[in-house]
PDB file of C-alpha atoms in Angstrom:
ATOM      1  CA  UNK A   1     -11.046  28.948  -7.997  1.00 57.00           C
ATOM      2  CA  UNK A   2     -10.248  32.069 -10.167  1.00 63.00           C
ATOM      3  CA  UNK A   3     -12.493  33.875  -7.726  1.00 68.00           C
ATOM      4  CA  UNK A   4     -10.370  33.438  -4.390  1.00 67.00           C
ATOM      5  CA  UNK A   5      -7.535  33.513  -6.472  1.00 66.00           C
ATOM      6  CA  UNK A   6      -6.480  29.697  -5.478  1.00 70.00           C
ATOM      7  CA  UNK A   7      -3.369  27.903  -7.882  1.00 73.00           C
ATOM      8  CA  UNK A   8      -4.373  24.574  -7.466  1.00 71.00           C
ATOM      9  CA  UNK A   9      -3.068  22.206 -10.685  1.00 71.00           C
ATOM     10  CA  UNK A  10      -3.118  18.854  -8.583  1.00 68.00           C
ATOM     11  CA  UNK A  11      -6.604  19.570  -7.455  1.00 68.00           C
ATOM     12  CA  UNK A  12      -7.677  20.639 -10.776  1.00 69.00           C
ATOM     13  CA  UNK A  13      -5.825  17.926 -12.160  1.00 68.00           C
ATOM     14  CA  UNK A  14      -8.082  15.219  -9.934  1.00 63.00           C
ATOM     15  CA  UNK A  15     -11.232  17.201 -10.817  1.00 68.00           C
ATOM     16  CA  UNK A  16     -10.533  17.017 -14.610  1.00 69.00           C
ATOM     17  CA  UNK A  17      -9.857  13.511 -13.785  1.00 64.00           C
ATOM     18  CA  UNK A  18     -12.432  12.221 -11.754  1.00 60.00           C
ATOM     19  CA  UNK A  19      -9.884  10.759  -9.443  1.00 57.00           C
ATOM     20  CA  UNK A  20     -10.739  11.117  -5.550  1.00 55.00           C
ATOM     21  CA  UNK A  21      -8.271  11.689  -2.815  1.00 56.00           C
ATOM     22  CA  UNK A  22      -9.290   8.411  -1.392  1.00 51.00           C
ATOM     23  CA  UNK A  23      -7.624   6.541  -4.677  1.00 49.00           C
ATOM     24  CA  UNK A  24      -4.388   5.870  -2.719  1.00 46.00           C
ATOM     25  CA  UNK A  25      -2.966   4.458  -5.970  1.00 46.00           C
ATOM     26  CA  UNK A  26      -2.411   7.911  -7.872  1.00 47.00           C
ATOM     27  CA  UNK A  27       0.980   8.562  -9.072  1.00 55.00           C
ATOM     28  CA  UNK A  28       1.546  10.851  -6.442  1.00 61.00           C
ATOM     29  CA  UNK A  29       1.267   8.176  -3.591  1.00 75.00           C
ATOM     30  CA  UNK A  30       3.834   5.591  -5.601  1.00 85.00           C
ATOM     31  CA  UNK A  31       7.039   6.481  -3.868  1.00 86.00           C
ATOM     32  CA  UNK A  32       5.644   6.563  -0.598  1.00 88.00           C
ATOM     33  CA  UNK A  33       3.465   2.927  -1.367  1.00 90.00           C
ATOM     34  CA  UNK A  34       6.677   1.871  -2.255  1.00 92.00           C
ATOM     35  CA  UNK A  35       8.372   2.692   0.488  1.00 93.00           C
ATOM     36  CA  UNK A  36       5.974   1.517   2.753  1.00 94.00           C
ATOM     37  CA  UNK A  37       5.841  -2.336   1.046  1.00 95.00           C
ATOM     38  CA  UNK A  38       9.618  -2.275   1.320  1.00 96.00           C
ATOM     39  CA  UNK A  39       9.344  -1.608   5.228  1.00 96.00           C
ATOM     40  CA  UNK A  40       6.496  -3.948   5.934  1.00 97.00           C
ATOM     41  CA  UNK A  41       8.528  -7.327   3.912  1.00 97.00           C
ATOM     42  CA  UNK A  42      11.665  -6.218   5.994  1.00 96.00           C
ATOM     43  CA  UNK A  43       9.381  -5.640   9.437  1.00 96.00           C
ATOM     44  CA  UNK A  44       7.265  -8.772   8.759  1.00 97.00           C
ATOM     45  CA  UNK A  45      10.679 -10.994   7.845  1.00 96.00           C
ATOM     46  CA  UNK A  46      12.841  -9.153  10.723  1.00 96.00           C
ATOM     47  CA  UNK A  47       9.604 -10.463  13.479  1.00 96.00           C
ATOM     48  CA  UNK A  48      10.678 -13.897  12.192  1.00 95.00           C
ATOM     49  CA  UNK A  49      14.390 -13.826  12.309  1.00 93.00           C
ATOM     50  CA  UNK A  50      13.938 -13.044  15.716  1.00 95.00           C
ATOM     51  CA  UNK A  51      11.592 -15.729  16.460  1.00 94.00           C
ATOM     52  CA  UNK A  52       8.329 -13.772  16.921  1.00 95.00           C
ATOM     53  CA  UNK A  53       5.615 -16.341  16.098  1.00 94.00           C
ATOM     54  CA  UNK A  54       2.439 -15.462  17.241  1.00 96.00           C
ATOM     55  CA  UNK A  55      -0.573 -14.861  14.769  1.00 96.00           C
ATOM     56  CA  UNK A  56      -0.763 -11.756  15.946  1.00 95.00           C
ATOM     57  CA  UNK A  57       1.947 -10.342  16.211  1.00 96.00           C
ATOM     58  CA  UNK A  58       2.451 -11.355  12.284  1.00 96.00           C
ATOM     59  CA  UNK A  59      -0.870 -11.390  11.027  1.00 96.00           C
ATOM     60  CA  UNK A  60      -1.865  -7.477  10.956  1.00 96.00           C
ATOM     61  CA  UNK A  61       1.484  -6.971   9.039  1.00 96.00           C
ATOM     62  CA  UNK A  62       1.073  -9.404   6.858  1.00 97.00           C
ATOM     63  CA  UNK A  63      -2.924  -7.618   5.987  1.00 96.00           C
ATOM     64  CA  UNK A  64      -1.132  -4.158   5.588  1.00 96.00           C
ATOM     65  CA  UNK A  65       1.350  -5.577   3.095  1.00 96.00           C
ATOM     66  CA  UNK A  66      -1.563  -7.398   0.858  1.00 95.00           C
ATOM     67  CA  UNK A  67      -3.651  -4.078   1.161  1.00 94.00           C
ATOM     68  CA  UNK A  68      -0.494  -2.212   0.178  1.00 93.00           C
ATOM     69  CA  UNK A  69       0.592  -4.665  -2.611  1.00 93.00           C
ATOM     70  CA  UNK A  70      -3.105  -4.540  -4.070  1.00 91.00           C
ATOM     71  CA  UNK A  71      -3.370  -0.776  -4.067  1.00 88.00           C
ATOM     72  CA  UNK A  72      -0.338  -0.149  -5.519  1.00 89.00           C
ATOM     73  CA  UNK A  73      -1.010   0.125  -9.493  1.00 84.00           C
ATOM     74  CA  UNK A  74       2.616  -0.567 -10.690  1.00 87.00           C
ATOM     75  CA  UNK A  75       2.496  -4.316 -10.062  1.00 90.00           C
ATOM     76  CA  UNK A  76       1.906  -6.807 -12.765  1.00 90.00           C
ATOM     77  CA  UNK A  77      -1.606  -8.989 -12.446  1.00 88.00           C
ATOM     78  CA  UNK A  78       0.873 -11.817 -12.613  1.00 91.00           C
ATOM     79  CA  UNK A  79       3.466 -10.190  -9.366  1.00 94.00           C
ATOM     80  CA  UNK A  80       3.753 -13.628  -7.715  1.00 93.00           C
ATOM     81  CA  UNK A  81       3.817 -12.056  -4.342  1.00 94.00           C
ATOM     82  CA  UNK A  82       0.337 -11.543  -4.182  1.00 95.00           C
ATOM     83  CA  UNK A  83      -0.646 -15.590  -3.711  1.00 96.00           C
ATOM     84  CA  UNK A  84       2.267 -16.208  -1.581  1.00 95.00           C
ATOM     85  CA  UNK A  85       0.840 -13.363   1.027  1.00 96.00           C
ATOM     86  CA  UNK A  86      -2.821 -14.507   0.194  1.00 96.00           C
ATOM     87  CA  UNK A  87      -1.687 -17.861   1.085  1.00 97.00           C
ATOM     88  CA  UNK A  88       0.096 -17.513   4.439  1.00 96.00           C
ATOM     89  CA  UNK A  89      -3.387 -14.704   4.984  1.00 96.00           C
ATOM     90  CA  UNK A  90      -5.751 -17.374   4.858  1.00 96.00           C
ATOM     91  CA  UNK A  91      -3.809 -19.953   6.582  1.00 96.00           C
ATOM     92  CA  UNK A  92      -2.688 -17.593   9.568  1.00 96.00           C
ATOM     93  CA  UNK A  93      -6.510 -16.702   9.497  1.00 95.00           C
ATOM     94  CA  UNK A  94      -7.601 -20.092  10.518  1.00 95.00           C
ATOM     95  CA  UNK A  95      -5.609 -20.648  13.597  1.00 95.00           C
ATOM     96  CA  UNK A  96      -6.290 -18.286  16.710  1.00 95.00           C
ATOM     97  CA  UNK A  97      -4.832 -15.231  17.735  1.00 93.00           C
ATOM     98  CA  UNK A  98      -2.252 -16.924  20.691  1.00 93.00           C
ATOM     99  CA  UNK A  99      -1.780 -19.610  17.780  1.00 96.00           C
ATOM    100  CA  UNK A 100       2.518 -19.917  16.975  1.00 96.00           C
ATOM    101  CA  UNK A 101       4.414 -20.818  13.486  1.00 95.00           C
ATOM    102  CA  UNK A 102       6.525 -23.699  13.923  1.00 95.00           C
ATOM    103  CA  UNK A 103       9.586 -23.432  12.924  1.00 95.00           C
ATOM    104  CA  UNK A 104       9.271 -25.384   9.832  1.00 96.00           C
ATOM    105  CA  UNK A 105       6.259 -22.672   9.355  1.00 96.00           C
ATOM    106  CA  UNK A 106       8.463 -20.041   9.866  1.00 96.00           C
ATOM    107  CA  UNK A 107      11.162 -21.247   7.456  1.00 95.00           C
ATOM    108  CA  UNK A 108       8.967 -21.155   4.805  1.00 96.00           C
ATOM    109  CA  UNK A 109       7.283 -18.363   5.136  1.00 97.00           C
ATOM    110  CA  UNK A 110      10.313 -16.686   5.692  1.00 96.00           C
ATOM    111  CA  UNK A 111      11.516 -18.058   2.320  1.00 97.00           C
ATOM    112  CA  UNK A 112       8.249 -17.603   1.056  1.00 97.00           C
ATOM    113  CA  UNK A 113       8.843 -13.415   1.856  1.00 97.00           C
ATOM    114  CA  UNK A 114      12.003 -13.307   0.415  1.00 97.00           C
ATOM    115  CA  UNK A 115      11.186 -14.825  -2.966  1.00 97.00           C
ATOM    116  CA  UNK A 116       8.042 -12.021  -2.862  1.00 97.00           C
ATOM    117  CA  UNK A 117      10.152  -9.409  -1.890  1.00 97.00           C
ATOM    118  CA  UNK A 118      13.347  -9.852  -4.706  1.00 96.00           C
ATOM    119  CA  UNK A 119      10.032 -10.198  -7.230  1.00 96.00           C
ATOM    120  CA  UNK A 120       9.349  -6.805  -6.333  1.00 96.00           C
ATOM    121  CA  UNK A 121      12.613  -5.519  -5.962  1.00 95.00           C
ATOM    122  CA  UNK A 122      12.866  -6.757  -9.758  1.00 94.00           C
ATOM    123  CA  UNK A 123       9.175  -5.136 -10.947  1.00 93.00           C
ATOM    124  CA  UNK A 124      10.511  -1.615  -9.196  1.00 91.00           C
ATOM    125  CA  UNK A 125      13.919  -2.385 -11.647  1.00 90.00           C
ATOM    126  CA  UNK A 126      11.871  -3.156 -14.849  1.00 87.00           C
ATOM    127  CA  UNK A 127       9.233  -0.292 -14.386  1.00 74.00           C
TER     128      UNK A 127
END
């Protein structure tokens, strides 16, 4: 690096580290993790408020927000968003793509989201 003359601290940083670029849960990637959780409970709940029910138009969302929640380091083990999403996952998993909530399905899952979602909102506060 001295050679070309490169200032790189973040890459030296990850070197020194043994931290790839591929870890998406560095500290550098929080905000933006955040950010993107935040949209995906108010995208995922929004679909629902306005009565989109299909499996998939809910499911992939629902997948995004558990891969986001899981590679997000700030959140407790014990974040008790993670089963509710792993729940409605595998049982939104079992029925087929043109499959619809119910509306009792909906409600809860709905509640389900917003119980998940002011548990995170109260992690971010705490952290």
């Amino acid at each position: 690096m001295k050679r070309f003359k490169f200032d790189c601290p973040a890459a030296m940083d990850r070197i020194k580290d043994d931290s790839p670029i591929t870890i998406r849960e560095d500290k550098g990637n929080t905000s933006k993790s955040i950010a993107d959780i935040v949209a995906n409970f108010i995208t995922i709940m929004d679909k629902l408020k306005l009565q989109m029910k299909a499996v998939d138009e809910i499911l992939p969302d629902m997948r995004e927000l558990m891969d986001q929640m899981n590679n997000l380091s700030i959140l407790p083990s014990n974040y008790v968003g993670r089963p509710t999403v792993s729940k409605w996952l595998e049982t939104m998993s079992t029925m087929s793509a043109s499959s619809e909530l119910d509306d009792e399905q909906i409600r809860q899952l709905v509640f389900d989201l917003e119980s998940a979602y002011t548990a995170f909102q109260k992690v971010l506060h705490d952290a």
